[in-house]
Short mmCIF file of C-alpha atoms and ligand atoms in Angstrom, two decimals:
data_model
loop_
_atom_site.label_atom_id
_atom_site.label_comp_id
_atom_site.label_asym_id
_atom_site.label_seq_id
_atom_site.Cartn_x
_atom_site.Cartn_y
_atom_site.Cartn_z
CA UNK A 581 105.03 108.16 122.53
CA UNK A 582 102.15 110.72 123.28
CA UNK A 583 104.24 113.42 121.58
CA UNK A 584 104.10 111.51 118.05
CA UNK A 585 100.66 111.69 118.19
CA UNK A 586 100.17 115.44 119.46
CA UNK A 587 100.09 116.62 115.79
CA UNK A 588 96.80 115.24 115.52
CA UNK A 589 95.16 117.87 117.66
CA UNK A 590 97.20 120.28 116.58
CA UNK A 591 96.60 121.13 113.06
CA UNK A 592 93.55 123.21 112.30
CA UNK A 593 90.64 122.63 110.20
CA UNK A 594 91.54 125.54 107.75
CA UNK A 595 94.12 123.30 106.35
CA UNK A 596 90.84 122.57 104.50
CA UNK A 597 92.12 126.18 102.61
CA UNK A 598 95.47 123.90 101.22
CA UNK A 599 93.53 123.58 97.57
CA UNK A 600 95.69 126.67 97.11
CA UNK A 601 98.94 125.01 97.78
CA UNK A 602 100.05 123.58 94.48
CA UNK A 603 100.69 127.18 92.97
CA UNK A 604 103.26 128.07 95.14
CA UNK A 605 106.74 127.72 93.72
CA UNK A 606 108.93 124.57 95.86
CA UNK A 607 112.27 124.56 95.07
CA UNK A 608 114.84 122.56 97.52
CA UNK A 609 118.32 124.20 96.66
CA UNK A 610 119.92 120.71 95.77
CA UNK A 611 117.61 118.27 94.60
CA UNK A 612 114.34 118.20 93.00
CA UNK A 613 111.47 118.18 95.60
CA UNK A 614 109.60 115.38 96.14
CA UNK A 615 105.91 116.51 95.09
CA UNK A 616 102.78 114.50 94.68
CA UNK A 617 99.68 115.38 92.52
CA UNK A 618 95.75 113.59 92.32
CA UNK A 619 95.14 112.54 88.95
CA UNK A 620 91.50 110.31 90.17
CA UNK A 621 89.56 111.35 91.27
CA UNK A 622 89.54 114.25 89.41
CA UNK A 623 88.80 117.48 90.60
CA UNK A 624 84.86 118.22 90.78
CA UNK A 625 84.20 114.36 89.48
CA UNK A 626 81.44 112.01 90.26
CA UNK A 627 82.80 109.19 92.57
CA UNK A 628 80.29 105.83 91.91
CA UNK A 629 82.03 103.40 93.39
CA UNK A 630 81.46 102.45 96.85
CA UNK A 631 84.90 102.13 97.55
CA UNK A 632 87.24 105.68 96.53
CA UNK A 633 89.65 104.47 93.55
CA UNK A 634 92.26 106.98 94.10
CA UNK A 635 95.38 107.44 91.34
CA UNK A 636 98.16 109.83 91.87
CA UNK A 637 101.28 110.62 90.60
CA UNK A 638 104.69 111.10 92.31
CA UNK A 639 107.81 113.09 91.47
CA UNK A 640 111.29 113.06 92.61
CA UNK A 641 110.15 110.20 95.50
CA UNK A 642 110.16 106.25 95.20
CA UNK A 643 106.81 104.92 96.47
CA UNK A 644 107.62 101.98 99.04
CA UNK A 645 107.10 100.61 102.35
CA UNK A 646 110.17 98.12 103.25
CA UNK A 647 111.69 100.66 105.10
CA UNK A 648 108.90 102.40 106.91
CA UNK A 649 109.87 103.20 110.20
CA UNK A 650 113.75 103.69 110.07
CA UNK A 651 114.43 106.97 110.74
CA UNK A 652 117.94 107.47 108.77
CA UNK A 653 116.65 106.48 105.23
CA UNK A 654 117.06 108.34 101.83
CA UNK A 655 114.70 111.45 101.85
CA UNK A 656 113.02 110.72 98.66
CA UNK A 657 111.19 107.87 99.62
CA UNK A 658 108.48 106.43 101.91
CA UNK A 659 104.88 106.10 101.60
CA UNK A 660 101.64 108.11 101.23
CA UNK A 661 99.17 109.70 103.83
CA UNK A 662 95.98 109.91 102.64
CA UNK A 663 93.18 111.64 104.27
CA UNK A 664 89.49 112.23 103.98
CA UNK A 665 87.61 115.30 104.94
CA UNK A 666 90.44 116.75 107.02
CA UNK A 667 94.18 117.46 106.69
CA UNK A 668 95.35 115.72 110.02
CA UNK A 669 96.21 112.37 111.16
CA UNK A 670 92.47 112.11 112.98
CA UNK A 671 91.42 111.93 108.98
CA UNK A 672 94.28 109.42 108.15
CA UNK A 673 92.83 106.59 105.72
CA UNK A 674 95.42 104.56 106.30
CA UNK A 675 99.55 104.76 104.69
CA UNK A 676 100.12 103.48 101.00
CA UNK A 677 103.25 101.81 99.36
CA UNK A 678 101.80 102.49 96.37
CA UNK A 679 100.19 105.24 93.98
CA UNK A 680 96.81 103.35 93.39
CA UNK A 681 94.56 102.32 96.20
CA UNK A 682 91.04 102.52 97.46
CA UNK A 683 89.51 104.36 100.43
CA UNK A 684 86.57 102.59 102.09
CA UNK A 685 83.52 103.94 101.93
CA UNK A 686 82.38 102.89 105.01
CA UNK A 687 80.22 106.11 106.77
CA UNK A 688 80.30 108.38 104.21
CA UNK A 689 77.33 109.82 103.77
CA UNK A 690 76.87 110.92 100.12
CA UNK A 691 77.98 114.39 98.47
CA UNK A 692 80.94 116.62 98.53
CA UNK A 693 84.05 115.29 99.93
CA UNK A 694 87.85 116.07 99.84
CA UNK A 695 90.86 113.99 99.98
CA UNK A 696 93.99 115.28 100.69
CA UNK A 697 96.99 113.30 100.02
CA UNK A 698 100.56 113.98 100.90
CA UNK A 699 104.12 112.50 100.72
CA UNK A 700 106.05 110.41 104.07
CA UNK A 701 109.37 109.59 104.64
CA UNK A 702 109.94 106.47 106.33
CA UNK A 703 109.93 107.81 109.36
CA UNK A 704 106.23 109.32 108.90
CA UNK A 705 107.48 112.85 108.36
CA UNK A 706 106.39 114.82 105.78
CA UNK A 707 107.91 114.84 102.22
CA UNK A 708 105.68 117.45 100.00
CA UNK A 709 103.27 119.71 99.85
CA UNK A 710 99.97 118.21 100.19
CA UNK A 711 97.82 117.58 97.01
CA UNK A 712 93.84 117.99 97.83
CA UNK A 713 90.50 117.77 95.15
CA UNK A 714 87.06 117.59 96.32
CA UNK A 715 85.29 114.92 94.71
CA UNK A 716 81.11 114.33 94.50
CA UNK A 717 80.54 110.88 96.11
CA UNK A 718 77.35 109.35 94.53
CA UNK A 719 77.68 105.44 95.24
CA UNK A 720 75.80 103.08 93.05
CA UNK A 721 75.73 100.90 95.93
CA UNK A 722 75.26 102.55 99.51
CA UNK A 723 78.47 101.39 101.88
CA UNK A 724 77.96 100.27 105.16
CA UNK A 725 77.41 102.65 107.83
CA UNK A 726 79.02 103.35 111.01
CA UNK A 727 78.62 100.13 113.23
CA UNK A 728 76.91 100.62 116.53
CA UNK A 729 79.07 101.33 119.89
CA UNK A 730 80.35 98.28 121.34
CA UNK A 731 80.96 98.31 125.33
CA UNK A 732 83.80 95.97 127.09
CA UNK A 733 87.34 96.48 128.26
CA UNK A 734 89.66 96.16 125.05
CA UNK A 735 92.85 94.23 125.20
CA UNK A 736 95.93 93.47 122.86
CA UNK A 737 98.76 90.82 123.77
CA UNK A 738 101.36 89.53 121.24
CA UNK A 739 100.44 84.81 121.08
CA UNK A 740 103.88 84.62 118.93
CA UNK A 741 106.87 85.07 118.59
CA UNK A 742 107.56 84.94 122.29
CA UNK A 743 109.83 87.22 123.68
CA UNK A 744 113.26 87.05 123.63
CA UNK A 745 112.49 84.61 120.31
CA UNK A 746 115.02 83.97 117.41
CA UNK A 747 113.25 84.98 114.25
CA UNK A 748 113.76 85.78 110.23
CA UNK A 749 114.09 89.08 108.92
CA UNK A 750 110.70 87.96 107.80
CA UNK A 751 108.50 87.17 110.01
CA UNK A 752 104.11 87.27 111.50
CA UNK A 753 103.55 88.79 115.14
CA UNK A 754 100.63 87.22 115.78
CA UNK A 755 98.47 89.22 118.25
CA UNK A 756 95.10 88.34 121.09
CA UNK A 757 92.56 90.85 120.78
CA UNK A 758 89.82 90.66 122.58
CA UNK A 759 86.56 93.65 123.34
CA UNK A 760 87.58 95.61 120.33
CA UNK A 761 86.47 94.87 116.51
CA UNK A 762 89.64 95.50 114.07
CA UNK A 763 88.61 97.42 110.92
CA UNK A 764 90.79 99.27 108.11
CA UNK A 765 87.70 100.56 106.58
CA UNK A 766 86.80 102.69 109.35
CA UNK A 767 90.55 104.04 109.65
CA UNK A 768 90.31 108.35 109.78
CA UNK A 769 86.36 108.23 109.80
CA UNK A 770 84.56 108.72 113.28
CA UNK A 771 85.33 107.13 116.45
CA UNK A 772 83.10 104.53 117.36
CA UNK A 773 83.91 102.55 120.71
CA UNK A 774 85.41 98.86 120.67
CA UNK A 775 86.17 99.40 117.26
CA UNK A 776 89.56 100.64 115.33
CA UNK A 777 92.72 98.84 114.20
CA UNK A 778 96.84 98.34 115.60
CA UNK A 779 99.54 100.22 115.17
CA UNK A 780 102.70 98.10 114.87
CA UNK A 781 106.02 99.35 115.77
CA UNK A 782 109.72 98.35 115.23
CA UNK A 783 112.84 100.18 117.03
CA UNK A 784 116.21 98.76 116.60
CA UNK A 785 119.66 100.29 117.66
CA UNK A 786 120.51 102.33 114.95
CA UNK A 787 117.86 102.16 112.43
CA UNK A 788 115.46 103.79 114.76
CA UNK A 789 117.58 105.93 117.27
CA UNK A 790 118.59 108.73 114.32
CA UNK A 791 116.73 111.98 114.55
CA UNK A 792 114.15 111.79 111.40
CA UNK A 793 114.82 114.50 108.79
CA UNK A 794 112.56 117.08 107.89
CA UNK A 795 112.67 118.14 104.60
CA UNK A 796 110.23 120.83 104.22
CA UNK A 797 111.40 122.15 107.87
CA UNK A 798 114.95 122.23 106.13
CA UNK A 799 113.43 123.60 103.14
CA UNK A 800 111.87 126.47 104.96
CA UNK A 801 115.07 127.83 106.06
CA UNK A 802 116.00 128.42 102.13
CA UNK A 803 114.69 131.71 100.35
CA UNK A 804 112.07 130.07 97.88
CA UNK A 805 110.92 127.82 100.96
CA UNK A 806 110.92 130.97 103.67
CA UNK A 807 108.15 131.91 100.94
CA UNK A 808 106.66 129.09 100.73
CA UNK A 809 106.22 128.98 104.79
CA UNK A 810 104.92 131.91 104.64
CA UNK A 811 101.97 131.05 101.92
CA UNK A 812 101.34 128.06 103.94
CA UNK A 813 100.47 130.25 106.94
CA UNK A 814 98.81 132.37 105.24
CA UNK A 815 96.53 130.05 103.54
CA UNK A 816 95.82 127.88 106.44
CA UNK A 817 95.82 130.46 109.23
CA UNK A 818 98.12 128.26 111.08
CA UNK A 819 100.63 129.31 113.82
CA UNK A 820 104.61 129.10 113.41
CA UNK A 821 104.39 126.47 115.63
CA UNK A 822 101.83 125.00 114.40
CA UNK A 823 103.58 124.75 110.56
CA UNK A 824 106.53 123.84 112.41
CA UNK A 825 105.01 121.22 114.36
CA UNK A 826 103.66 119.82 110.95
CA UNK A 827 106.51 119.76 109.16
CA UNK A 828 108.80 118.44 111.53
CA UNK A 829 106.25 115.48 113.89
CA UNK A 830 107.13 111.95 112.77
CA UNK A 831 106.33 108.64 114.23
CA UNK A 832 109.60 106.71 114.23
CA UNK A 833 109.45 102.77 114.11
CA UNK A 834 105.75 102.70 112.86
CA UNK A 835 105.71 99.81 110.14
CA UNK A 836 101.86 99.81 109.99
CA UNK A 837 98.18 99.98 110.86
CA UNK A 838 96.77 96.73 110.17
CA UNK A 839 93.42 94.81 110.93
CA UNK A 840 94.32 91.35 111.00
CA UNK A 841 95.39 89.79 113.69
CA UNK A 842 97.94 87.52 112.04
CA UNK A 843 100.70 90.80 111.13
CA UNK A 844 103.19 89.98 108.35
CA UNK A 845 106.43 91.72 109.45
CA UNK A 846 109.25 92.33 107.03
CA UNK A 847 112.26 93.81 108.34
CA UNK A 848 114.52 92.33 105.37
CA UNK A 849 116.18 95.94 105.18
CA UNK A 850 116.79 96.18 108.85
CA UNK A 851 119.64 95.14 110.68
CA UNK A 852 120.82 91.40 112.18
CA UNK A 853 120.25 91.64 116.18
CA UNK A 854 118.01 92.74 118.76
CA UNK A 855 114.98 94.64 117.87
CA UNK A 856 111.82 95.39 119.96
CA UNK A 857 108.37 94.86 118.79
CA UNK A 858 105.31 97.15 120.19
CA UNK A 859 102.07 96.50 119.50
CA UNK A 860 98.94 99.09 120.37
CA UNK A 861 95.12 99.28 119.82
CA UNK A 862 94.34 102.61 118.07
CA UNK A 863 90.64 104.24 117.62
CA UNK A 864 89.53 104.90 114.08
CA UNK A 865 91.03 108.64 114.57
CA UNK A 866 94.81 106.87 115.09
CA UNK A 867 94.96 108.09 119.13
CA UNK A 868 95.82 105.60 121.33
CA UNK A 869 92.79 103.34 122.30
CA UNK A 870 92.41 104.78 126.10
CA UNK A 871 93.35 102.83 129.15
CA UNK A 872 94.13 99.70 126.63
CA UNK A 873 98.50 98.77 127.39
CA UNK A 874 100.17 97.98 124.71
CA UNK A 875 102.07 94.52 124.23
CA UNK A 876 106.01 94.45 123.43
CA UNK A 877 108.07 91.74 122.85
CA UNK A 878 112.21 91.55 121.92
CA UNK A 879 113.04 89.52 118.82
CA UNK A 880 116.48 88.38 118.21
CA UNK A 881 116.22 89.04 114.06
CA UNK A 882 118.63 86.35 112.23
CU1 CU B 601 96.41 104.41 112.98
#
Protein backbone atom coordinates (compact mmCIF):
# COMPACT_ATOMS: atom_id res chain seq x y z
CA UNK A 1 0.00 0.00 0.00
CA UNK A 2 2.92 2.43 0.98
CA UNK A 3 4.04 2.40 -2.66
CA UNK A 4 0.61 4.07 -3.89
CA UNK A 5 1.27 6.74 -1.81
CA UNK A 6 5.15 7.28 -2.53
CA UNK A 7 4.25 9.71 -5.37
CA UNK A 8 3.37 12.13 -2.89
CA UNK A 9 6.91 12.82 -1.81
CA UNK A 10 8.12 12.40 -4.89
CA UNK A 11 7.07 15.08 -7.17
CA UNK A 12 8.82 18.40 -6.81
CA UNK A 13 7.62 21.75 -6.11
CA UNK A 14 8.68 23.12 -9.60
CA UNK A 15 5.73 21.37 -10.97
CA UNK A 16 4.56 24.84 -9.80
CA UNK A 17 6.46 25.76 -13.52
CA UNK A 18 3.38 23.39 -15.32
CA UNK A 19 1.46 26.92 -16.30
CA UNK A 20 3.55 26.21 -19.40
CA UNK A 21 2.08 22.89 -20.14
CA UNK A 22 -0.99 23.57 -22.21
CA UNK A 23 1.18 24.77 -25.29
CA UNK A 24 2.73 21.72 -25.90
CA UNK A 25 1.25 19.71 -28.73
CA UNK A 26 -0.57 16.03 -27.18
CA UNK A 27 -1.42 13.85 -29.69
CA UNK A 28 -2.15 9.96 -28.73
CA UNK A 29 -1.67 8.10 -32.17
CA UNK A 30 -5.28 6.53 -32.01
CA UNK A 31 -7.66 8.44 -30.18
CA UNK A 32 -8.13 11.91 -29.18
CA UNK A 33 -6.42 12.68 -25.79
CA UNK A 34 -8.26 13.19 -22.96
CA UNK A 35 -7.39 16.95 -21.94
CA UNK A 36 -8.89 19.18 -19.34
CA UNK A 37 -8.88 23.05 -19.26
CA UNK A 38 -9.99 25.84 -16.14
CA UNK A 39 -12.56 28.00 -17.40
CA UNK A 40 -13.34 29.64 -13.35
CA UNK A 41 -11.64 30.78 -11.98
CA UNK A 42 -10.16 32.55 -14.55
CA UNK A 43 -6.72 33.20 -14.91
CA UNK A 44 -5.50 36.37 -12.77
CA UNK A 45 -9.34 36.72 -11.33
CA UNK A 46 -10.57 37.90 -8.04
CA UNK A 47 -11.91 34.85 -6.03
CA UNK A 48 -14.77 36.41 -3.31
CA UNK A 49 -16.28 33.63 -2.25
CA UNK A 50 -15.20 31.87 0.75
CA UNK A 51 -15.54 28.70 -0.73
CA UNK A 52 -13.38 28.27 -4.51
CA UNK A 53 -16.26 27.79 -7.27
CA UNK A 54 -14.19 26.02 -9.71
CA UNK A 55 -15.64 25.26 -13.57
CA UNK A 56 -13.71 23.32 -16.07
CA UNK A 57 -14.10 21.78 -19.14
CA UNK A 58 -13.25 18.23 -20.35
CA UNK A 59 -12.40 16.72 -23.73
CA UNK A 60 -12.28 13.33 -25.10
CA UNK A 61 -13.04 11.91 -21.20
CA UNK A 62 -16.53 11.14 -19.48
CA UNK A 63 -16.55 12.74 -16.01
CA UNK A 64 -17.80 9.94 -13.45
CA UNK A 65 -17.16 8.14 -10.38
CA UNK A 66 -19.19 4.63 -10.46
CA UNK A 67 -16.28 2.97 -11.44
CA UNK A 68 -13.51 4.54 -9.45
CA UNK A 69 -11.24 2.08 -8.33
CA UNK A 70 -11.39 -0.79 -11.00
CA UNK A 71 -8.36 -0.93 -12.58
CA UNK A 72 -9.41 -2.44 -16.19
CA UNK A 73 -11.93 0.36 -17.17
CA UNK A 74 -12.19 2.42 -20.47
CA UNK A 75 -9.25 4.99 -20.53
CA UNK A 76 -11.32 7.96 -21.19
CA UNK A 77 -12.98 8.18 -18.09
CA UNK A 78 -12.66 8.67 -14.31
CA UNK A 79 -12.64 11.60 -12.17
CA UNK A 80 -10.72 14.83 -11.41
CA UNK A 81 -7.71 15.66 -9.05
CA UNK A 82 -7.75 18.90 -7.97
CA UNK A 83 -5.08 20.57 -6.08
CA UNK A 84 -4.26 23.78 -4.32
CA UNK A 85 -0.93 25.42 -4.06
CA UNK A 86 1.02 22.35 -5.16
CA UNK A 87 0.97 19.76 -7.97
CA UNK A 88 1.08 16.53 -5.73
CA UNK A 89 -1.25 14.42 -3.90
CA UNK A 90 -0.05 16.26 -0.37
CA UNK A 91 -2.15 19.33 -2.17
CA UNK A 92 -5.06 16.96 -3.22
CA UNK A 93 -8.54 18.83 -2.51
CA UNK A 94 -10.28 15.99 -2.73
CA UNK A 95 -11.48 13.71 -6.34
CA UNK A 96 -14.55 15.07 -8.40
CA UNK A 97 -17.22 13.16 -10.53
CA UNK A 98 -18.02 16.16 -11.87
CA UNK A 99 -16.74 19.44 -13.74
CA UNK A 100 -18.21 22.00 -11.16
CA UNK A 101 -17.32 21.92 -7.52
CA UNK A 102 -16.05 24.01 -4.70
CA UNK A 103 -12.75 23.94 -2.77
CA UNK A 104 -13.00 24.90 0.91
CA UNK A 105 -11.55 27.69 2.00
CA UNK A 106 -10.69 26.59 5.14
CA UNK A 107 -6.78 28.04 6.01
CA UNK A 108 -6.20 29.97 3.25
CA UNK A 109 -4.84 32.89 4.07
CA UNK A 110 -5.75 35.60 1.50
CA UNK A 111 -3.83 36.48 -1.90
CA UNK A 112 -2.30 34.65 -4.73
CA UNK A 113 -3.10 31.08 -5.08
CA UNK A 114 -2.97 28.33 -7.80
CA UNK A 115 -5.03 25.40 -8.53
CA UNK A 116 -3.98 22.83 -10.59
CA UNK A 117 -6.38 20.39 -11.88
CA UNK A 118 -5.81 17.24 -13.81
CA UNK A 119 -7.60 14.20 -15.36
CA UNK A 120 -7.87 10.28 -13.40
CA UNK A 121 -8.68 7.15 -14.64
CA UNK A 122 -10.51 5.00 -12.42
CA UNK A 123 -7.80 3.59 -11.14
CA UNK A 124 -6.29 7.12 -9.92
CA UNK A 125 -3.75 7.27 -12.72
CA UNK A 126 -3.29 10.07 -14.65
CA UNK A 127 -5.33 10.91 -17.83
CA UNK A 128 -4.01 14.55 -19.15
CA UNK A 129 -1.87 17.06 -18.88
CA UNK A 130 -2.54 19.10 -15.95
CA UNK A 131 -4.44 22.47 -16.35
CA UNK A 132 -3.16 25.22 -13.63
CA UNK A 133 -4.32 29.33 -13.20
CA UNK A 134 -3.42 31.32 -10.29
CA UNK A 135 -6.28 33.01 -8.96
CA UNK A 136 -6.35 36.28 -6.27
CA UNK A 137 -8.35 34.99 -3.24
CA UNK A 138 -10.05 38.05 -1.57
CA UNK A 139 -13.03 36.47 0.57
CA UNK A 140 -15.92 38.65 1.46
CA UNK A 141 -16.25 36.54 4.37
CA UNK A 142 -12.93 35.25 6.13
CA UNK A 143 -13.09 31.11 6.25
CA UNK A 144 -12.26 29.37 9.18
CA UNK A 145 -8.78 28.82 10.05
CA UNK A 146 -6.74 25.91 10.75
CA UNK A 147 -8.25 24.20 13.95
CA UNK A 148 -5.89 23.77 16.85
CA UNK A 149 -3.82 20.31 17.32
CA UNK A 150 -5.80 17.77 18.94
CA UNK A 151 -3.77 15.01 21.09
CA UNK A 152 -5.19 11.23 21.61
CA UNK A 153 -4.60 7.89 19.96
CA UNK A 154 -6.84 7.83 16.68
CA UNK A 155 -8.80 4.78 15.79
CA UNK A 156 -11.05 3.52 12.81
CA UNK A 157 -13.18 0.16 12.95
CA UNK A 158 -15.92 -0.74 10.40
CA UNK A 159 -19.87 -1.03 13.14
CA UNK A 160 -21.60 -2.55 9.79
CA UNK A 161 -21.77 -4.60 7.55
CA UNK A 162 -20.04 -7.30 9.53
CA UNK A 163 -17.68 -9.34 7.95
CA UNK A 164 -18.29 -12.04 5.93
CA UNK A 165 -21.98 -10.11 5.46
CA UNK A 166 -24.36 -10.60 2.41
CA UNK A 167 -24.93 -7.16 0.99
CA UNK A 168 -26.41 -5.08 -2.25
CA UNK A 169 -24.36 -3.81 -4.87
CA UNK A 170 -25.45 -0.77 -2.99
CA UNK A 171 -24.68 -0.49 0.12
CA UNK A 172 -23.26 2.14 3.67
CA UNK A 173 -20.01 0.85 5.58
CA UNK A 174 -20.63 2.41 8.50
CA UNK A 175 -17.37 3.17 10.41
CA UNK A 176 -16.20 3.98 14.67
CA UNK A 177 -13.92 6.75 14.79
CA UNK A 178 -12.79 7.82 17.69
CA UNK A 179 -9.45 10.65 18.69
CA UNK A 180 -9.51 12.04 15.22
CA UNK A 181 -11.98 14.92 13.83
CA UNK A 182 -13.13 13.96 10.07
CA UNK A 183 -13.01 17.03 7.77
CA UNK A 184 -13.20 17.35 3.77
CA UNK A 185 -12.52 20.96 4.04
CA UNK A 186 -9.16 20.58 5.32
CA UNK A 187 -8.35 17.78 2.59
CA UNK A 188 -4.61 18.91 0.73
CA UNK A 189 -4.19 21.97 3.19
CA UNK A 190 -1.74 21.51 6.24
CA UNK A 191 -1.52 18.71 8.55
CA UNK A 192 -2.96 19.34 11.74
CA UNK A 193 -2.98 16.33 14.32
CA UNK A 194 -6.31 14.31 15.17
CA UNK A 195 -7.72 15.79 12.29
CA UNK A 196 -8.12 14.51 8.43
CA UNK A 197 -10.64 12.26 6.67
CA UNK A 198 -10.85 8.09 5.31
CA UNK A 199 -9.84 6.66 2.49
CA UNK A 200 -12.19 3.85 1.42
CA UNK A 201 -11.09 1.02 -0.62
CA UNK A 202 -12.69 -1.81 -2.72
CA UNK A 203 -10.61 -4.87 -4.35
CA UNK A 204 -12.46 -7.60 -5.98
CA UNK A 205 -11.06 -10.56 -8.13
CA UNK A 206 -10.86 -9.20 -11.34
CA UNK A 207 -11.98 -5.72 -11.26
CA UNK A 208 -9.07 -4.79 -9.12
CA UNK A 209 -6.24 -7.38 -9.85
CA UNK A 210 -5.54 -5.84 -13.67
CA UNK A 211 -2.44 -3.74 -13.97
CA UNK A 212 -3.91 0.04 -14.32
CA UNK A 213 -3.08 1.65 -17.69
CA UNK A 214 -1.08 4.54 -18.14
CA UNK A 215 -1.91 6.58 -20.80
CA UNK A 216 0.47 9.35 -20.86
CA UNK A 217 3.33 6.65 -19.89
CA UNK A 218 2.04 4.87 -23.18
CA UNK A 219 1.83 8.09 -24.82
CA UNK A 220 5.40 8.95 -24.11
CA UNK A 221 6.72 6.13 -26.01
CA UNK A 222 5.04 7.79 -29.35
CA UNK A 223 7.06 10.60 -31.27
CA UNK A 224 4.72 13.69 -30.45
CA UNK A 225 4.57 12.30 -26.72
CA UNK A 226 8.65 11.49 -26.53
CA UNK A 227 8.37 15.45 -27.04
CA UNK A 228 6.07 16.08 -24.90
CA UNK A 229 8.15 14.08 -22.02
CA UNK A 230 10.71 15.88 -22.74
CA UNK A 231 8.95 19.55 -22.26
CA UNK A 232 7.56 18.19 -19.16
CA UNK A 233 11.08 17.67 -17.79
CA UNK A 234 12.19 20.45 -18.89
CA UNK A 235 9.64 22.67 -17.47
CA UNK A 236 9.42 21.06 -14.15
CA UNK A 237 13.05 20.07 -13.63
CA UNK A 238 11.86 16.68 -12.79
CA UNK A 239 13.85 13.39 -13.08
CA UNK A 240 12.95 10.44 -15.64
CA UNK A 241 11.92 8.74 -12.83
CA UNK A 242 10.37 11.11 -11.36
CA UNK A 243 7.93 11.86 -14.72
CA UNK A 244 7.75 8.28 -14.89
CA UNK A 245 6.76 7.75 -11.47
CA UNK A 246 3.97 10.42 -12.14
CA UNK A 247 2.62 9.20 -14.97
CA UNK A 248 2.44 5.73 -14.22
CA UNK A 249 1.51 5.69 -9.75
CA UNK A 250 -2.17 4.81 -9.28
CA UNK A 251 -4.10 3.83 -6.28
CA UNK A 252 -6.14 0.81 -7.32
CA UNK A 253 -9.50 0.08 -5.40
CA UNK A 254 -9.74 3.68 -3.92
CA UNK A 255 -13.59 4.59 -4.22
CA UNK A 256 -13.18 7.70 -1.99
CA UNK A 257 -12.11 10.14 0.71
CA UNK A 258 -15.03 10.88 2.69
CA UNK A 259 -15.83 12.63 6.13
CA UNK A 260 -18.82 11.08 7.30
CA UNK A 261 -18.87 8.33 9.11
CA UNK A 262 -21.97 6.73 7.62
CA UNK A 263 -20.04 5.85 3.79
CA UNK A 264 -22.50 5.29 0.92
CA UNK A 265 -20.87 2.52 -1.19
CA UNK A 266 -21.98 1.84 -4.72
CA UNK A 267 -20.43 -0.94 -6.42
CA UNK A 268 -23.52 -1.36 -8.95
CA UNK A 269 -20.79 -1.71 -11.82
CA UNK A 270 -18.75 -4.23 -9.99
CA UNK A 271 -19.04 -7.76 -10.04
CA UNK A 272 -21.56 -10.43 -8.00
CA UNK A 273 -19.20 -12.20 -5.24
CA UNK A 274 -16.64 -11.66 -2.78
CA UNK A 275 -15.11 -8.32 -2.44
CA UNK A 276 -12.98 -6.86 0.44
CA UNK A 277 -13.60 -3.60 2.04
CA UNK A 278 -10.54 -1.47 3.67
CA UNK A 279 -11.03 1.32 5.51
CA UNK A 280 -8.00 3.89 6.70
CA UNK A 281 -7.64 7.26 8.56
CA UNK A 282 -5.64 9.65 6.32
CA UNK A 283 -4.03 13.20 7.48
CA UNK A 284 -5.18 16.25 5.59
CA UNK A 285 -1.96 15.67 3.19
CA UNK A 286 -3.67 11.98 2.09
CA UNK A 287 -0.55 9.84 3.96
CA UNK A 288 -1.61 7.33 6.04
CA UNK A 289 -2.62 8.62 9.59
CA UNK A 290 0.62 7.08 11.52
CA UNK A 291 0.45 4.15 13.83
CA UNK A 292 -3.61 4.24 13.27
CA UNK A 293 -4.55 0.16 11.56
CA UNK A 294 -6.83 0.19 9.23
CA UNK A 295 -10.24 -1.85 9.46
CA UNK A 296 -11.22 -4.50 6.60
CA UNK A 297 -14.08 -6.43 6.30
CA UNK A 298 -15.25 -9.19 3.30
CA UNK A 299 -18.69 -8.55 1.82
CA UNK A 300 -20.41 -11.16 -0.10
CA UNK A 301 -21.98 -8.43 -2.89
CA UNK A 302 -25.52 -9.91 -4.21
CU1 LIG B 1 -7.05 11.35 0.97
Amino acid sequence: MNHSYSWARAVPAALLALGTLPALAVAAPMMPAPSVSIVSPAAGATVTDAAIPVTLETKNFKVECANSGKTATAPAQGHIHAMLDGMDMEHMTNMYCSDHFTISGQGLKPGKHTLSVVLATDAHVMDSLPAMVSFDYEPSQQPAALPAPLTGTPHISIISPKNGATVGRTFDVKVAVSDFDLSCDLEGKPDVAGYGHIHIFATQSGETTQKPAAPLAAMMKTPAGMEMGKGLMHDTGMSMNEMQMMLTTSMPGMLGMPCTTTIPVDLSQWRGGQAKILVMLANNDHMPTPNVAPAAISVHLK
